[in-house]
Each structure stands twice: as structure tokens, then as C-alpha cells.
PDB file of C-alpha atoms and ligand atoms in Angstrom:
ATOM      1  CA  UNK A 245     149.423 -25.578 -27.028  1.00  0.00           C
ATOM      2  CA  UNK A 246     149.686 -26.412 -30.692  1.00  0.00           C
ATOM      3  CA  UNK A 247     149.337 -24.730 -34.023  1.00  0.00           C
ATOM      4  CA  UNK A 248     146.318 -26.162 -35.810  1.00  0.00           C
ATOM      5  CA  UNK A 249     145.919 -26.789 -39.500  1.00  0.00           C
ATOM      6  CA  UNK A 250     143.794 -24.058 -41.095  1.00  0.00           C
ATOM      7  CA  UNK A 251     140.949 -25.135 -43.422  1.00  0.00           C
ATOM      8  CA  UNK A 252     141.101 -23.442 -46.801  1.00  0.00           C
ATOM      9  CA  UNK A 253     138.454 -22.207 -49.236  1.00  0.00           C
ATOM     10  CA  UNK A 254     136.653 -25.218 -50.670  1.00  0.00           C
ATOM     11  CA  UNK A 255     136.688 -27.260 -47.451  1.00  0.00           C
ATOM     12  CA  UNK A 256     133.054 -27.992 -46.474  1.00  0.00           C
ATOM     13  CA  UNK A 257     133.718 -27.209 -42.788  1.00  0.00           C
ATOM     14  CA  UNK A 258     133.923 -23.525 -43.768  1.00  0.00           C
ATOM     15  CA  UNK A 259     130.458 -23.630 -45.313  1.00  0.00           C
ATOM     16  CA  UNK A 260     128.278 -25.039 -42.579  1.00  0.00           C
ATOM     17  CA  UNK A 261     126.445 -23.118 -39.840  1.00  0.00           C
ATOM     18  CA  UNK A 262     128.182 -23.718 -36.505  1.00  0.00           C
ATOM     19  CA  UNK A 263     126.414 -24.980 -33.397  1.00  0.00           C
ATOM     20  CA  UNK A 264     126.107 -23.075 -30.126  1.00  0.00           C
ATOM     21  CA  UNK A 265     127.892 -24.332 -27.014  1.00  0.00           C
ATOM     22  CA  UNK A 266     126.570 -25.129 -23.552  1.00  0.00           C
ATOM     23  CA  UNK A 267     128.071 -23.509 -20.466  1.00  0.00           C
ATOM     24  CA  UNK A 268     129.498 -26.895 -19.496  1.00  0.00           C
ATOM     25  CA  UNK A 269     131.242 -27.206 -22.859  1.00  0.00           C
ATOM     26  CA  UNK A 270     132.617 -23.644 -22.640  1.00  0.00           C
ATOM     27  CA  UNK A 271     134.109 -24.376 -19.206  1.00  0.00           C
ATOM     28  CA  UNK A 272     135.600 -27.745 -20.178  1.00  0.00           C
ATOM     29  CA  UNK A 273     139.353 -28.466 -20.302  1.00  0.00           C
ATOM     30  CA  UNK A 274     138.976 -29.552 -23.891  1.00  0.00           C
ATOM     31  CA  UNK A 275     137.564 -26.143 -24.823  1.00  0.00           C
ATOM     32  CA  UNK A 276     140.322 -24.281 -23.036  1.00  0.00           C
ATOM     33  CA  UNK A 277     142.866 -26.345 -25.011  1.00  0.00           C
ATOM     34  CA  UNK A 278     141.105 -25.487 -28.259  1.00  0.00           C
ATOM     35  CA  UNK A 279     141.047 -21.766 -27.369  1.00  0.00           C
ATOM     36  CA  UNK A 280     144.796 -21.838 -26.574  1.00  0.00           C
ATOM     37  CA  UNK A 281     145.501 -23.572 -29.862  1.00  0.00           C
ATOM     38  CA  UNK A 282     143.393 -21.061 -31.776  1.00  0.00           C
ATOM     39  CA  UNK A 283     145.243 -18.142 -30.175  1.00  0.00           C
ATOM     40  CA  UNK A 284     148.586 -19.731 -31.020  1.00  0.00           C
ATOM     41  CA  UNK A 285     147.447 -20.416 -34.586  1.00  0.00           C
ATOM     42  CA  UNK A 286     146.195 -16.833 -35.009  1.00  0.00           C
ATOM     43  CA  UNK A 287     149.540 -15.491 -33.755  1.00  0.00           C
ATOM     44  CA  UNK A 288     151.553 -17.866 -35.947  1.00  0.00           C
ATOM     45  CA  UNK A 289     149.839 -16.641 -39.108  1.00  0.00           C
ATOM     46  CA  UNK A 290     149.535 -12.987 -38.105  1.00  0.00           C
ATOM     47  CA  UNK A 291     145.736 -12.896 -38.240  1.00  0.00           C
ATOM     48  CA  UNK A 292     143.575 -10.408 -36.350  1.00  0.00           C
ATOM     49  CA  UNK A 293     140.996 -13.099 -35.703  1.00  0.00           C
ATOM     50  CA  UNK A 294     140.264 -16.776 -36.109  1.00  0.00           C
ATOM     51  CA  UNK A 295     136.970 -18.657 -36.055  1.00  0.00           C
ATOM     52  CA  UNK A 296     136.645 -22.264 -34.868  1.00  0.00           C
ATOM     53  CA  UNK A 297     135.504 -23.682 -38.258  1.00  0.00           C
ATOM     54  CA  UNK A 298     138.823 -22.457 -39.663  1.00  0.00           C
ATOM     55  CA  UNK A 299     140.494 -25.086 -37.471  1.00  0.00           C
ATOM     56  CA  UNK A 300     137.885 -27.704 -38.420  1.00  0.00           C
ATOM     57  CA  UNK A 301     135.618 -27.221 -35.380  1.00  0.00           C
ATOM     58  CA  UNK A 302     132.077 -26.227 -36.450  1.00  0.00           C
ATOM     59  CA  UNK A 303     131.183 -24.495 -33.169  1.00  0.00           C
ATOM     60  CA  UNK A 304     130.290 -20.902 -32.296  1.00  0.00           C
ATOM     61  CA  UNK A 305     133.701 -19.766 -31.081  1.00  0.00           C
ATOM     62  CA  UNK A 306     136.054 -17.073 -32.361  1.00  0.00           C
ATOM     63  CA  UNK A 307     139.134 -15.273 -31.057  1.00  0.00           C
ATOM     64  CA  UNK A 308     140.000 -11.704 -31.990  1.00  0.00           C
ATOM     65  CA  UNK A 309     143.079  -9.663 -31.214  1.00  0.00           C
ATOM     66  CA  UNK A 310     144.180  -6.455 -32.807  1.00  0.00           C
ATOM     67  CA  UNK A 311     146.946  -4.582 -31.028  1.00  0.00           C
ATOM     68  CA  UNK A 312     148.493  -1.498 -32.512  1.00  0.00           C
ATOM     69  CA  UNK A 313     149.864  -1.842 -36.009  1.00  0.00           C
ATOM     70  CA  UNK A 314     149.130  -5.248 -37.517  1.00  0.00           C
ATOM     71  CA  UNK A 315     151.941  -6.580 -39.713  1.00  0.00           C
ATOM     72  CA  UNK A 316     149.664  -8.204 -42.240  1.00  0.00           C
ATOM     73  CA  UNK A 317     147.183  -5.395 -42.486  1.00  0.00           C
ATOM     74  CA  UNK A 318     149.076  -2.189 -41.887  1.00  0.00           C
ATOM     75  CA  UNK A 319     146.286  -0.755 -39.844  1.00  0.00           C
ATOM     76  CA  UNK A 320     146.272   0.558 -36.308  1.00  0.00           C
ATOM     77  CA  UNK A 321     143.369  -0.606 -34.162  1.00  0.00           C
ATOM     78  CA  UNK A 322     143.064  -1.654 -30.542  1.00  0.00           C
ATOM     79  CA  UNK A 323     141.291  -4.774 -29.453  1.00  0.00           C
ATOM     80  CA  UNK A 324     142.887  -6.781 -26.653  1.00  0.00           C
ATOM     81  CA  UNK A 325     142.500 -10.535 -26.974  1.00  0.00           C
ATOM     82  CA  UNK A 326     138.858 -11.523 -26.857  1.00  0.00           C
ATOM     83  CA  UNK A 327     137.436 -15.053 -26.706  1.00  0.00           C
ATOM     84  CA  UNK A 328     133.874 -15.082 -28.015  1.00  0.00           C
ATOM     85  CA  UNK A 329     131.363 -17.908 -27.574  1.00  0.00           C
ATOM     86  CA  UNK A 330     127.809 -18.009 -28.960  1.00  0.00           C
ATOM     87  CA  UNK A 331     128.014 -14.484 -30.359  1.00  0.00           C
ATOM     88  CA  UNK A 332     125.017 -12.535 -31.603  1.00  0.00           C
ATOM     89  CA  UNK A 333     125.603  -9.480 -33.706  1.00  0.00           C
ATOM     90  CA  UNK A 334     123.353  -6.420 -33.939  1.00  0.00           C
ATOM     91  CA  UNK A 335     123.870  -3.643 -36.460  1.00  0.00           C
ATOM     92  CA  UNK A 336     123.938  -0.221 -34.770  1.00  0.00           C
ATOM     93  CA  UNK A 337     124.776   1.829 -37.850  1.00  0.00           C
ATOM     94  CA  UNK A 338     123.998   0.295 -41.227  1.00  0.00           C
ATOM     95  CA  UNK A 339     125.952   2.865 -43.181  1.00  0.00           C
ATOM     96  CA  UNK A 340     128.293   0.902 -45.439  1.00  0.00           C
ATOM     97  CA  UNK A 341     131.991   1.143 -44.764  1.00  0.00           C
ATOM     98  CA  UNK A 342     134.483  -0.751 -46.899  1.00  0.00           C
ATOM     99  CA  UNK A 343     137.883  -2.299 -46.310  1.00  0.00           C
ATOM    100  CA  UNK A 344     140.159  -4.647 -48.184  1.00  0.00           C
ATOM    101  CA  UNK A 345     139.850  -7.959 -46.357  1.00  0.00           C
ATOM    102  CA  UNK A 346     141.906 -11.108 -46.211  1.00  0.00           C
ATOM    103  CA  UNK A 347     141.394 -14.451 -44.513  1.00  0.00           C
ATOM    104  CA  UNK A 348     143.718 -17.202 -43.290  1.00  0.00           C
ATOM    105  CA  UNK A 349     141.375 -19.619 -45.095  1.00  0.00           C
ATOM    106  CA  UNK A 350     141.761 -17.721 -48.374  1.00  0.00           C
ATOM    107  CA  UNK A 351     145.541 -17.278 -48.371  1.00  0.00           C
ATOM    108  CA  UNK A 352     147.255 -14.859 -50.706  1.00  0.00           C
ATOM    109  CA  UNK A 353     144.169 -12.887 -51.699  1.00  0.00           C
ATOM    110  CA  UNK A 354     142.502  -9.621 -50.774  1.00  0.00           C
ATOM    111  CA  UNK A 355     139.012  -8.396 -51.600  1.00  0.00           C
ATOM    112  CA  UNK A 356     137.115  -5.196 -50.978  1.00  0.00           C
ATOM    113  CA  UNK A 357     133.989  -5.629 -48.837  1.00  0.00           C
ATOM    114  CA  UNK A 358     131.417  -3.082 -47.681  1.00  0.00           C
ATOM    115  CA  UNK A 359     129.869  -3.773 -44.277  1.00  0.00           C
ATOM    116  CA  UNK A 360     127.781  -1.892 -41.706  1.00  0.00           C
ATOM    117  CA  UNK A 361     129.938   0.674 -39.931  1.00  0.00           C
ATOM    118  CA  UNK A 362     128.981  -0.071 -36.331  1.00  0.00           C
ATOM    119  CA  UNK A 363     127.813  -3.225 -34.547  1.00  0.00           C
ATOM    120  CA  UNK A 364     127.203  -4.626 -31.078  1.00  0.00           C
ATOM    121  CA  UNK A 365     128.260  -8.160 -30.189  1.00  0.00           C
ATOM    122  CA  UNK A 366     126.603 -10.028 -27.311  1.00  0.00           C
ATOM    123  CA  UNK A 367     128.529 -13.142 -26.331  1.00  0.00           C
ATOM    124  CA  UNK A 368     129.831 -15.382 -23.563  1.00  0.00           C
ATOM    125  CA  UNK A 369     133.470 -15.049 -22.541  1.00  0.00           C
ATOM    126  CA  UNK A 370     135.873 -17.871 -21.608  1.00  0.00           C
ATOM    127  CA  UNK A 371     134.258 -18.031 -18.139  1.00  0.00           C
ATOM    128  CA  UNK A 372     130.801 -18.283 -19.761  1.00  0.00           C
ATOM    129  CA  UNK A 373     129.926 -14.806 -18.482  1.00  0.00           C
ATOM    130  CA  UNK A 374     127.689 -12.567 -20.590  1.00  0.00           C
ATOM    131  CA  UNK A 375     129.532  -9.710 -22.276  1.00  0.00           C
ATOM    132  CA  UNK A 376     128.636  -7.026 -24.742  1.00  0.00           C
ATOM    133  CA  UNK A 377     130.954  -4.945 -26.867  1.00  0.00           C
ATOM    134  CA  UNK A 378     130.481  -2.263 -29.501  1.00  0.00           C
ATOM    135  CA  UNK A 379     132.799  -1.981 -32.471  1.00  0.00           C
ATOM    136  CA  UNK A 380     133.039   0.522 -35.279  1.00  0.00           C
ATOM    137  CA  UNK A 381     134.959   1.067 -38.506  1.00  0.00           C
ATOM    138  CA  UNK A 382     137.865  -1.369 -38.939  1.00  0.00           C
ATOM    139  CA  UNK A 383     137.030  -3.331 -35.780  1.00  0.00           C
ATOM    140  CA  UNK A 384     133.380  -3.625 -36.831  1.00  0.00           C
ATOM    141  CA  UNK A 385     134.622  -5.259 -40.033  1.00  0.00           C
ATOM    142  CA  UNK A 386     136.904  -7.619 -38.081  1.00  0.00           C
ATOM    143  CA  UNK A 387     134.033  -8.786 -35.865  1.00  0.00           C
ATOM    144  CA  UNK A 388     131.614  -9.186 -38.776  1.00  0.00           C
ATOM    145  CA  UNK A 389     134.200 -11.111 -40.797  1.00  0.00           C
ATOM    146  CA  UNK A 390     134.902 -13.543 -37.927  1.00  0.00           C
ATOM    147  CA  UNK A 391     131.263 -14.025 -36.981  1.00  0.00           C
ATOM    148  CA  UNK A 392     130.312 -14.618 -40.629  1.00  0.00           C
ATOM    149  CA  UNK A 393     132.564 -17.698 -40.448  1.00  0.00           C
ATOM    150  CA  UNK A 394     130.146 -19.146 -37.872  1.00  0.00           C
ATOM    151  CA  UNK A 395     127.360 -18.949 -40.466  1.00  0.00           C
ATOM    152  CA  UNK A 396     129.449 -20.582 -43.176  1.00  0.00           C
ATOM    153  CA  UNK A 397     129.982 -17.232 -44.914  1.00  0.00           C
ATOM    154  CA  UNK A 398     133.348 -16.048 -46.247  1.00  0.00           C
ATOM    155  CA  UNK A 399     134.408 -12.535 -47.226  1.00  0.00           C
ATOM    156  CA  UNK A 400     134.655 -13.615 -50.851  1.00  0.00           C
ATOM    157  CA  UNK A 401     130.843 -14.021 -50.833  1.00  0.00           C
ATOM    158  CA  UNK A 402     130.511 -10.306 -50.054  1.00  0.00           C
ATOM    159  CA  UNK A 403     132.828  -8.807 -52.660  1.00  0.00           C
ATOM    160  CA  UNK A 404     130.353  -6.682 -54.635  1.00  0.00           C
ATOM    161  CA  UNK A 405     132.797  -5.813 -57.408  1.00  0.00           C
ATOM    162  CA  UNK A 406     135.036  -8.743 -58.322  1.00  0.00           C
ATOM    163  CA  UNK A 407     137.405  -6.290 -60.007  1.00  0.00           C
ATOM    164  CA  UNK A 408     138.392  -5.443 -56.455  1.00  0.00           C
ATOM    165  CA  UNK A 409     139.554  -8.993 -55.688  1.00  0.00           C
ATOM    166  CA  UNK A 410     143.270  -9.524 -56.126  1.00  0.00           C
ATOM    167  CA  UNK A 411     146.361 -11.483 -55.166  1.00  0.00           C
ATOM    168  CA  UNK A 412     148.297  -9.692 -52.414  1.00  0.00           C
ATOM    169  CA  UNK A 413     151.131  -8.738 -54.742  1.00  0.00           C
ATOM    170  CA  UNK A 414     148.782  -7.186 -57.284  1.00  0.00           C
ATOM    171  CA  UNK A 415     146.727  -5.607 -54.497  1.00  0.00           C
ATOM    172  CA  UNK A 416     149.867  -3.934 -53.143  1.00  0.00           C
ATOM    173  CA  UNK A 417     150.973  -2.869 -56.588  1.00  0.00           C
ATOM    174  CA  UNK A 418     147.712  -1.592 -58.067  1.00  0.00           C
ATOM    175  CA  UNK A 419     145.035  -1.187 -55.396  1.00  0.00           C
ATOM    176  CA  UNK A 420     146.612  -0.307 -52.080  1.00  0.00           C
ATOM    177  CA  UNK A 421     145.664   3.342 -52.483  1.00  0.00           C
ATOM    178  CA  UNK A 422     142.083   2.599 -53.542  1.00  0.00           C
ATOM    179  CA  UNK A 423     140.943   3.211 -50.023  1.00  0.00           C
ATOM    180  CA  UNK A 424     142.892   2.570 -46.921  1.00  0.00           C
ATOM    181  CA  UNK A 425     143.378  -0.339 -44.642  1.00  0.00           C
ATOM    182  CA  UNK A 426     142.676  -3.991 -44.789  1.00  0.00           C
ATOM    183  CA  UNK A 427     140.978  -6.323 -42.342  1.00  0.00           C
ATOM    184  CA  UNK A 428     140.815 -10.017 -41.658  1.00  0.00           C
TER     185      UNK A 428
HETATM  186 NI1   NI B 290     138.492 -15.257 -42.155  1.00  0.00          NI
END
């Protein structure tokens, strides 16, 4: 396992649509190495998720893990480690729900983003088996944020009011009570 370098805002790899993977690719040794590296990288930086383009691989793969209280985000939510290939997202409740979001590719910043409150994600797991999961509230935001990466979309694109975009220090000082938690 190895910690991978994370691509930052401005790198073109973050702005391209990612390609889907074949079952053979998903089951390959190379892919299992990449998944291990992504998990280690996510843990190293305290993220709640990481998408493959963030480690310079423009493929439809993301990992998500959100256990108890997250150090970076001060929010309690439960999502055991999930490896997601070729995800498709369906909105189940379009009612907007906002959180302050951050991103390992946009270090040091937080922005407030409204997203649909509830979604379903259909995907293939690490064994290339079909899975489906529903997520709401904070977790719905986490999934939408990660899966947006696979379309070349970053949370900064979805900040409706740029006055609610801030460095972490200023966010903590002036905006932390604006609503509640924060997501990656
Ligand atoms: Ni991100």
C-alpha cells in the first residue's frame, strides 16, 4: 500500500469525465492495489471519501468511509468502508439540503452547497457484484460529492452564494454556526 499524491484544483484530471470499468478490470490485481492505496490516502488525510481522479486515475471508482465522529468534519454519520465502481446515482428526494463541504483536492477551504436530500446509488462492489444503497442527509451529500468527481465536477462549482466560501480558519471563526455540519 502507498499514499498517493492528491490532484489539486486546477489539475485537468479533475475536470474530465471518467470512464467506466469492465468486470475484468475491477477484478484485476492492479485495481485492488489502487483501491488499497486510495483507502490509505483517504485515511492519511482524514477524508470521508476519495474519488479515483483525485489520485490521477480518470476511472469510475470512489471509496467512502464515514465512521462515527469525523475529525475533519465534526459530524457523526455511519457508513462502513464502501468501494464503488461504475456508480449511477438517482435522486429519491429532490428537496435541497445544504452542508459546508470540503475536498482533499481543494485544501484549506470550505463552501456551502445545497444538494438533493436523498439519493440511491447503484454500483459494482470490489467483487464486481451489483449493489444498491440509499443515503440521506449528510451521507447523501458525501455520495453526491464523490460521484460528482467522476463527472469532472467539484463542490466549488455548486456554491450558489460565494459569500459562503471561506478558508477553514475563517469558516470556523465566522460561519461555523451558519448551519451545522460539513461534508467532503
Ligand atoms: Ni472531493
